[in-house]
Amino acid sequence: DNVESKLGDSLSLLVIDEARLFDRELLEMILLPMTLDFQPLSRVLLVSSPAIGYFEQYYRYGQSDDPKYRKYYSINSPTHLNPAIPRDALKEMEETMTSKTYRQEVLGEFVSSDGCVYTEFDKKACMFTDAEFPRWREYLTNGYVTVNSIDSGFAHYFSSVWFVDVEELDTIMVFAEYFKNKTVTPVHAENLHKIEEDLGVEIALRFADPAAAQQIADLAEYGLYYNKSEKNLRETVNLVNTLFMQKSEVTKRPKLLIHESCKELLRELEFVCWKTGLDQQTKEQSNAGT
């Protein structure tokens, strides 16, 4: 952790054992940039037993079919693949360990929700497709309340989501997202307008982080009028988790559904974790994402 002593160094191979215990900021801000001098030949190898958080995020990148993660590769290597461990010892562990511990420590599965913000989120259950709800675009113009919210940022991402409260389904449906960094307000305004024009939706309510008072005023010049939202992290997280947990009597699915096109939002909900070392119910920063 003596960062100053390593500044200026270059690495062609970086191996981190027990990566789940390693400091993410040290990895991504200091060590990974050291591998750039040897690109495209440099390699980074993360080895660890499973743990929810940034290590699982990198593992999922390696399992993804998304072209932007094509440089990532990940494998699962359960203890059973080690020929040096007696089979009867493995059998004993299966019989004596709790199911959760056995699956995590022996089978190498990500089963713990420790540190996760959205503990009730199940991507398979909460994501909807055009085939499952072919009429979802109709809900945008059928008189249901449509909402757009933004969170400002420059180096960090300016983010926005659109959702509609569909009363006949007893479900809130997130139908679009927008993420962009290092971009000025006029460009954001143009992009937000274009998304809404392409969807043919008129927004009933808009909300923004009250800390971004100047950007709220600037966006108003482009016909985007935002109300200042209330900032209460704990209540908001609890509400979102409740909507994921509760089932609609109509759809038999969670009361909060997210369209498959909202890839960044789906990824954040799955991987965002509370910042290590702070109380889970009061902290306002996380290890991952926007």
mmCIF file of C-alpha atoms in Angstrom:
data_model
loop_
_atom_site.group_PDB
_atom_site.id
_atom_site.type_symbol
_atom_site.label_atom_id
_atom_site.label_comp_id
_atom_site.label_asym_id
_atom_site.label_seq_id
_atom_site.Cartn_x
_atom_site.Cartn_y
_atom_site.Cartn_z
ATOM 1 C CA ASP A 1 0.000 0.000 0.000
ATOM 2 C CA ASN A 2 3.034 2.299 -0.173
ATOM 3 C CA VAL A 3 1.816 3.895 -3.371
ATOM 4 C CA GLU A 4 4.518 6.556 -3.643
ATOM 5 C CA SER A 5 7.251 3.914 -3.830
ATOM 6 C CA LYS A 6 5.645 2.369 -6.926
ATOM 7 C CA LEU A 7 4.773 5.473 -8.932
ATOM 8 C CA GLY A 8 6.423 5.368 -12.345
ATOM 9 C CA ASP A 9 6.708 1.579 -12.401
ATOM 10 C CA SER A 10 5.386 -0.510 -15.286
ATOM 11 C CA LEU A 11 3.898 -3.995 -15.091
ATOM 12 C CA SER A 12 3.521 -6.612 -17.796
ATOM 13 C CA LEU A 13 1.860 -9.129 -15.455
ATOM 14 C CA LEU A 14 -0.171 -8.351 -12.328
ATOM 15 C CA VAL A 15 -1.404 -11.231 -10.144
ATOM 16 C CA ILE A 16 -3.626 -10.512 -7.135
ATOM 17 C CA ASP A 17 -4.463 -13.418 -4.846
ATOM 18 C CA GLU A 18 -7.548 -13.234 -2.601
ATOM 19 C CA ALA A 19 -8.697 -10.353 -4.770
ATOM 20 C CA ARG A 20 -11.981 -9.987 -2.883
ATOM 21 C CA LEU A 21 -9.975 -8.577 0.055
ATOM 22 C CA PHE A 22 -7.970 -6.157 -2.083
ATOM 23 C CA ASP A 23 -8.684 -2.443 -2.157
ATOM 24 C CA ARG A 24 -10.514 -1.602 -5.376
ATOM 25 C CA GLU A 25 -9.255 1.978 -5.594
ATOM 26 C CA LEU A 26 -5.651 0.827 -5.228
ATOM 27 C CA LEU A 27 -6.193 -1.676 -8.046
ATOM 28 C CA GLU A 28 -8.002 0.581 -10.502
ATOM 29 C CA MET A 29 -6.344 3.938 -9.797
ATOM 30 C CA ILE A 30 -2.731 2.836 -9.263
ATOM 31 C CA LEU A 31 -1.975 -0.710 -10.418
ATOM 32 C CA LEU A 32 -4.037 -1.132 -13.589
ATOM 33 C CA PRO A 33 -2.582 2.043 -15.169
ATOM 34 C CA MET A 34 0.882 0.533 -14.614
ATOM 35 C CA THR A 35 0.030 -2.176 -17.164
ATOM 36 C CA LEU A 36 -0.602 0.312 -19.993
ATOM 37 C CA ASP A 37 3.046 0.517 -21.091
ATOM 38 C CA PHE A 38 2.949 -3.150 -22.114
ATOM 39 C CA GLN A 39 -0.450 -3.125 -23.817
ATOM 40 C CA PRO A 40 -1.728 -5.131 -25.621
ATOM 41 C CA LEU A 41 0.547 -7.817 -24.158
ATOM 42 C CA SER A 42 0.086 -7.073 -20.450
ATOM 43 C CA ARG A 43 -2.180 -9.303 -18.359
ATOM 44 C CA VAL A 44 -4.001 -8.989 -15.029
ATOM 45 C CA LEU A 45 -5.020 -12.097 -13.104
ATOM 46 C CA LEU A 46 -7.456 -11.884 -10.181
ATOM 47 C CA VAL A 47 -7.755 -15.027 -8.048
ATOM 48 C CA SER A 48 -10.164 -15.366 -5.149
ATOM 49 C CA SER A 49 -12.947 -17.269 -3.524
ATOM 50 C CA PRO A 50 -16.296 -15.676 -4.449
ATOM 51 C CA ALA A 51 -17.499 -12.446 -2.900
ATOM 52 C CA ILE A 52 -20.187 -9.994 -3.901
ATOM 53 C CA GLY A 53 -18.669 -6.685 -5.008
ATOM 54 C CA TYR A 54 -16.109 -5.580 -7.537
ATOM 55 C CA PHE A 55 -14.536 -9.062 -7.822
ATOM 56 C CA GLU A 56 -17.852 -10.546 -8.939
ATOM 57 C CA GLN A 57 -18.284 -7.611 -11.298
ATOM 58 C CA TYR A 58 -15.043 -8.499 -13.084
ATOM 59 C CA TYR A 59 -16.058 -12.165 -13.109
ATOM 60 C CA ARG A 60 -19.373 -11.271 -14.777
ATOM 61 C CA TYR A 61 -17.523 -9.213 -17.393
ATOM 62 C CA GLY A 62 -15.660 -12.383 -18.347
ATOM 63 C CA GLN A 63 -18.930 -14.302 -18.677
ATOM 64 C CA SER A 64 -20.670 -11.617 -20.726
ATOM 65 C CA ASP A 65 -21.379 -11.792 -24.465
ATOM 66 C CA ASP A 66 -21.249 -7.997 -24.674
ATOM 67 C CA PRO A 67 -18.513 -6.985 -27.179
ATOM 68 C CA LYS A 68 -17.227 -4.235 -24.893
ATOM 69 C CA TYR A 69 -16.102 -6.904 -22.413
ATOM 70 C CA ARG A 70 -14.362 -9.066 -25.017
ATOM 71 C CA LYS A 71 -10.955 -8.568 -23.362
ATOM 72 C CA TYR A 72 -12.187 -10.140 -20.120
ATOM 73 C CA TYR A 73 -12.074 -13.891 -19.469
ATOM 74 C CA SER A 74 -13.214 -15.678 -16.323
ATOM 75 C CA ILE A 75 -13.483 -19.259 -15.104
ATOM 76 C CA ASN A 76 -14.957 -21.027 -12.114
ATOM 77 C CA SER A 77 -12.733 -23.689 -10.576
ATOM 78 C CA PRO A 78 -14.549 -25.611 -7.812
ATOM 79 C CA THR A 79 -12.569 -27.572 -5.252
ATOM 80 C CA HIS A 80 -13.680 -30.843 -6.862
ATOM 81 C CA LEU A 81 -11.292 -30.157 -9.754
ATOM 82 C CA ASN A 82 -8.292 -30.460 -7.430
ATOM 83 C CA PRO A 83 -7.200 -34.143 -7.646
ATOM 84 C CA ALA A 84 -5.069 -33.813 -4.499
ATOM 85 C CA ILE A 85 -8.098 -33.407 -2.227
ATOM 86 C CA PRO A 86 -9.640 -36.730 -1.043
ATOM 87 C CA ARG A 87 -13.183 -37.341 -2.250
ATOM 88 C CA ASP A 88 -14.322 -38.341 1.231
ATOM 89 C CA ALA A 89 -13.142 -34.971 2.571
ATOM 90 C CA LEU A 90 -15.270 -33.214 -0.023
ATOM 91 C CA LYS A 91 -18.240 -35.373 0.922
ATOM 92 C CA GLU A 92 -17.761 -34.504 4.577
ATOM 93 C CA MET A 93 -17.686 -30.776 3.784
ATOM 94 C CA GLU A 94 -20.915 -31.096 1.824
ATOM 95 C CA GLU A 95 -22.616 -32.843 4.745
ATOM 96 C CA THR A 96 -21.329 -30.589 7.540
ATOM 97 C CA MET A 97 -21.206 -27.103 6.002
ATOM 98 C CA THR A 98 -24.242 -24.909 5.569
ATOM 99 C CA SER A 99 -25.534 -24.907 2.003
ATOM 100 C CA LYS A 100 -24.516 -21.287 1.488
ATOM 101 C CA THR A 101 -20.959 -21.818 2.757
ATOM 102 C CA TYR A 102 -20.509 -25.023 0.761
ATOM 103 C CA ARG A 103 -21.694 -23.424 -2.455
ATOM 104 C CA GLN A 104 -19.459 -20.399 -1.968
ATOM 105 C CA GLU A 105 -16.248 -21.926 -0.595
ATOM 106 C CA VAL A 106 -16.285 -25.341 -2.323
ATOM 107 C CA LEU A 107 -18.339 -24.898 -5.490
ATOM 108 C CA GLY A 108 -17.132 -21.345 -6.082
ATOM 109 C CA GLU A 109 -20.580 -19.788 -6.517
ATOM 110 C CA PHE A 110 -21.454 -16.170 -5.782
ATOM 111 C CA VAL A 111 -24.181 -16.621 -3.199
ATOM 112 C CA SER A 112 -23.506 -13.993 -0.545
ATOM 113 C CA SER A 113 -25.370 -10.685 -0.600
ATOM 114 C CA ASP A 114 -23.057 -9.100 1.979
ATOM 115 C CA GLY A 115 -22.469 -5.461 1.101
ATOM 116 C CA CYS A 116 -24.938 -5.379 -1.767
ATOM 117 C CA VAL A 117 -27.174 -2.328 -1.916
ATOM 118 C CA TYR A 118 -30.107 -3.857 -3.809
ATOM 119 C CA THR A 119 -30.353 -7.193 -2.061
ATOM 120 C CA GLU A 120 -33.799 -7.993 -3.503
ATOM 121 C CA PHE A 121 -32.791 -7.462 -7.121
ATOM 122 C CA ASP A 122 -33.015 -10.556 -9.316
ATOM 123 C CA LYS A 123 -32.029 -9.700 -12.877
ATOM 124 C CA LYS A 124 -33.921 -12.601 -14.422
ATOM 125 C CA ALA A 125 -37.146 -11.691 -12.642
ATOM 126 C CA CYS A 126 -36.843 -7.908 -12.849
ATOM 127 C CA MET A 127 -35.821 -7.491 -16.503
ATOM 128 C CA PHE A 128 -38.552 -7.408 -19.155
ATOM 129 C CA THR A 129 -38.347 -7.803 -22.922
ATOM 130 C CA ASP A 130 -40.458 -6.684 -25.872
ATOM 131 C CA ALA A 131 -41.667 -10.262 -26.306
ATOM 132 C CA GLU A 132 -42.904 -10.453 -22.702
ATOM 133 C CA PHE A 133 -44.685 -7.077 -22.804
ATOM 134 C CA PRO A 134 -45.345 -6.264 -26.483
ATOM 135 C CA ARG A 135 -47.649 -3.369 -25.492
ATOM 136 C CA TRP A 136 -45.216 -1.551 -23.237
ATOM 137 C CA ARG A 137 -44.817 1.389 -25.626
ATOM 138 C CA GLU A 138 -48.580 1.947 -25.514
ATOM 139 C CA TYR A 139 -48.339 2.562 -21.776
ATOM 140 C CA LEU A 140 -46.240 5.674 -22.492
ATOM 141 C CA THR A 141 -49.179 7.428 -24.169
ATOM 142 C CA ASN A 142 -52.165 5.932 -22.307
ATOM 143 C CA GLY A 143 -52.381 8.561 -19.598
ATOM 144 C CA TYR A 144 -50.143 6.837 -17.076
ATOM 145 C CA VAL A 145 -47.656 8.962 -15.151
ATOM 146 C CA THR A 146 -44.310 9.135 -16.950
ATOM 147 C CA VAL A 147 -41.249 10.308 -15.029
ATOM 148 C CA ASN A 148 -37.702 11.318 -15.946
ATOM 149 C CA SER A 149 -34.965 11.719 -13.343
ATOM 150 C CA ILE A 150 -31.355 12.848 -13.657
ATOM 151 C CA ASP A 151 -28.217 12.792 -11.546
ATOM 152 C CA SER A 152 -25.586 15.312 -12.577
ATOM 153 C CA GLY A 153 -21.913 14.649 -13.125
ATOM 154 C CA PHE A 154 -19.036 15.559 -15.415
ATOM 155 C CA ALA A 155 -16.038 13.331 -14.722
ATOM 156 C CA HIS A 156 -18.502 10.911 -13.158
ATOM 157 C CA TYR A 157 -21.440 10.067 -15.344
ATOM 158 C CA PHE A 158 -24.435 12.279 -15.950
ATOM 159 C CA SER A 159 -27.196 9.686 -15.711
ATOM 160 C CA SER A 160 -30.884 9.653 -16.484
ATOM 161 C CA VAL A 161 -33.705 7.105 -16.402
ATOM 162 C CA TRP A 162 -37.288 7.177 -17.622
ATOM 163 C CA PHE A 163 -40.106 5.158 -16.066
ATOM 164 C CA VAL A 164 -43.873 4.868 -16.166
ATOM 165 C CA ASP A 165 -46.359 3.871 -13.451
ATOM 166 C CA VAL A 166 -48.681 1.384 -15.196
ATOM 167 C CA GLU A 167 -51.719 1.115 -12.939
ATOM 168 C CA GLU A 168 -53.409 -1.676 -14.888
ATOM 169 C CA LEU A 169 -50.346 -3.877 -14.285
ATOM 170 C CA ASP A 170 -49.671 -2.600 -10.738
ATOM 171 C CA THR A 171 -46.106 -2.166 -11.955
ATOM 172 C CA ILE A 172 -43.522 0.558 -12.481
ATOM 173 C CA MET A 173 -41.609 0.021 -15.732
ATOM 174 C CA VAL A 174 -38.214 1.602 -16.405
ATOM 175 C CA PHE A 175 -38.122 1.905 -20.181
ATOM 176 C CA ALA A 176 -35.049 3.994 -21.074
ATOM 177 C CA GLU A 177 -31.690 5.163 -19.730
ATOM 178 C CA TYR A 178 -28.956 7.644 -20.618
ATOM 179 C CA PHE A 179 -25.352 7.669 -19.336
ATOM 180 C CA LYS A 180 -22.638 10.049 -20.527
ATOM 181 C CA ASN A 181 -19.614 11.733 -18.967
ATOM 182 C CA LYS A 182 -17.367 14.705 -19.814
ATOM 183 C CA THR A 183 -20.156 16.358 -21.785
ATOM 184 C CA VAL A 184 -21.661 19.847 -21.462
ATOM 185 C CA THR A 185 -25.288 20.586 -20.604
ATOM 186 C CA PRO A 186 -26.459 21.570 -24.133
ATOM 187 C CA VAL A 187 -25.392 18.165 -25.437
ATOM 188 C CA HIS A 188 -27.177 16.402 -22.571
ATOM 189 C CA ALA A 189 -30.337 18.416 -23.291
ATOM 190 C CA GLU A 190 -30.234 17.514 -26.981
ATOM 191 C CA ASN A 191 -29.758 13.819 -26.193
ATOM 192 C CA LEU A 192 -32.565 13.773 -23.615
ATOM 193 C CA HIS A 193 -34.964 15.410 -26.066
ATOM 194 C CA LYS A 194 -34.004 12.934 -28.799
ATOM 195 C CA ILE A 195 -34.658 9.900 -26.589
ATOM 196 C CA GLU A 196 -38.111 11.210 -25.700
ATOM 197 C CA GLU A 197 -38.915 12.111 -29.316
ATOM 198 C CA ASP A 198 -37.868 8.659 -30.530
ATOM 199 C CA LEU A 199 -40.125 7.053 -27.921
ATOM 200 C CA GLY A 200 -42.969 9.472 -28.617
ATOM 201 C CA VAL A 201 -43.440 10.139 -24.913
ATOM 202 C CA GLU A 202 -44.363 13.320 -23.080
ATOM 203 C CA ILE A 203 -42.946 13.433 -19.563
ATOM 204 C CA ALA A 204 -45.311 14.381 -16.747
ATOM 205 C CA LEU A 205 -42.737 14.806 -13.978
ATOM 206 C CA ARG A 206 -39.004 15.462 -13.869
ATOM 207 C CA PHE A 207 -36.739 15.246 -10.831
ATOM 208 C CA ALA A 208 -33.094 16.165 -10.258
ATOM 209 C CA ASP A 209 -30.572 16.181 -7.435
ATOM 210 C CA PRO A 210 -31.071 19.552 -5.654
ATOM 211 C CA ALA A 211 -27.282 19.902 -5.356
ATOM 212 C CA ALA A 212 -27.156 20.577 -9.113
ATOM 213 C CA ALA A 213 -29.065 23.868 -8.925
ATOM 214 C CA GLN A 214 -27.116 25.524 -11.752
ATOM 215 C CA GLN A 215 -27.596 22.610 -14.145
ATOM 216 C CA ILE A 216 -31.315 22.491 -13.301
ATOM 217 C CA ALA A 217 -31.518 26.158 -14.275
ATOM 218 C CA ASP A 218 -29.483 25.576 -17.440
ATOM 219 C CA LEU A 219 -31.663 22.656 -18.565
ATOM 220 C CA ALA A 220 -34.765 24.827 -18.150
ATOM 221 C CA GLU A 221 -33.438 27.002 -20.977
ATOM 222 C CA TYR A 222 -33.809 23.958 -23.225
ATOM 223 C CA GLY A 223 -37.386 23.233 -22.171
ATOM 224 C CA LEU A 224 -36.457 20.603 -19.569
ATOM 225 C CA TYR A 225 -37.966 21.661 -16.235
ATOM 226 C CA TYR A 226 -36.812 19.629 -13.234
ATOM 227 C CA ASN A 227 -38.176 19.566 -9.701
ATOM 228 C CA LYS A 228 -35.702 19.204 -6.856
ATOM 229 C CA SER A 229 -35.929 15.694 -5.453
ATOM 230 C CA GLU A 230 -35.704 14.821 -1.769
ATOM 231 C CA LYS A 231 -32.399 13.212 -0.852
ATOM 232 C CA ASN A 232 -32.866 10.364 1.575
ATOM 233 C CA LEU A 233 -30.627 7.501 0.566
ATOM 234 C CA ARG A 234 -31.790 4.944 3.102
ATOM 235 C CA GLU A 235 -35.505 5.408 2.424
ATOM 236 C CA THR A 236 -34.933 5.343 -1.330
ATOM 237 C CA VAL A 237 -32.918 2.111 -1.234
ATOM 238 C CA ASN A 238 -35.508 0.482 1.024
ATOM 239 C CA LEU A 239 -38.323 1.543 -1.326
ATOM 240 C CA VAL A 240 -36.567 0.144 -4.412
ATOM 241 C CA ASN A 241 -35.802 -3.135 -2.615
ATOM 242 C CA THR A 242 -39.447 -3.347 -1.533
ATOM 243 C CA LEU A 243 -40.637 -2.926 -5.126
ATOM 244 C CA PHE A 244 -38.255 -5.670 -6.230
ATOM 245 C CA MET A 245 -39.515 -7.957 -3.458
ATOM 246 C CA GLN A 246 -43.255 -7.362 -3.849
ATOM 247 C CA LYS A 247 -45.133 -9.151 -6.636
ATOM 248 C CA SER A 248 -47.822 -7.637 -8.811
ATOM 249 C CA GLU A 249 -51.155 -9.454 -8.619
ATOM 250 C CA VAL A 250 -51.515 -8.908 -12.369
ATOM 251 C CA THR A 251 -48.131 -9.917 -13.778
ATOM 252 C CA LYS A 252 -46.926 -12.129 -10.895
ATOM 253 C CA ARG A 253 -43.583 -10.355 -11.414
ATOM 254 C CA PRO A 254 -41.792 -7.774 -9.229
ATOM 255 C CA LYS A 255 -43.551 -4.412 -9.040
ATOM 256 C CA LEU A 256 -40.495 -2.730 -10.536
ATOM 257 C CA LEU A 257 -39.433 -3.977 -13.978
ATOM 258 C CA ILE A 258 -36.563 -2.733 -16.158
ATOM 259 C CA HIS A 259 -36.381 -2.990 -19.943
ATOM 260 C CA GLU A 260 -33.577 -5.135 -21.326
ATOM 261 C CA SER A 261 -32.125 -2.131 -23.184
ATOM 262 C CA CYS A 262 -31.192 -0.455 -19.863
ATOM 263 C CA LYS A 263 -27.927 -2.382 -19.624
ATOM 264 C CA GLU A 264 -26.012 0.067 -17.421
ATOM 265 C CA LEU A 265 -28.838 0.318 -14.892
ATOM 266 C CA LEU A 266 -29.218 -3.467 -14.763
ATOM 267 C CA ARG A 267 -25.480 -3.836 -14.211
ATOM 268 C CA GLU A 268 -25.403 -1.249 -11.435
ATOM 269 C CA LEU A 269 -28.350 -2.790 -9.602
ATOM 270 C CA GLU A 270 -26.633 -6.153 -9.679
ATOM 271 C CA PHE A 271 -23.177 -5.072 -8.557
ATOM 272 C CA VAL A 272 -23.305 -1.809 -6.621
ATOM 273 C CA CYS A 273 -22.075 -2.286 -3.028
ATOM 274 C CA TRP A 274 -21.855 -0.171 0.083
ATOM 275 C CA LYS A 275 -18.473 1.422 0.676
ATOM 276 C CA THR A 276 -16.369 -0.848 2.856
ATOM 277 C CA GLY A 277 -15.956 0.146 6.479
ATOM 278 C CA LEU A 278 -19.003 2.397 6.851
ATOM 279 C CA ASP A 279 -22.364 1.653 8.374
ATOM 280 C CA GLN A 280 -24.662 0.199 5.719
ATOM 281 C CA GLN A 281 -27.688 2.291 6.708
ATOM 282 C CA THR A 282 -26.004 5.708 6.674
ATOM 283 C CA LYS A 283 -23.266 5.788 4.037
ATOM 284 C CA GLU A 284 -23.854 7.491 0.722
ATOM 285 C CA GLN A 285 -20.965 6.174 -1.363
ATOM 286 C CA SER A 286 -20.459 2.826 -3.021
ATOM 287 C CA ASN A 287 -17.642 0.721 -4.438
ATOM 288 C CA ALA A 288 -19.154 0.453 -7.882
ATOM 289 C CA GLY A 289 -20.928 2.543 -10.376
ATOM 290 C CA THR A 290 -22.980 5.634 -10.789
#
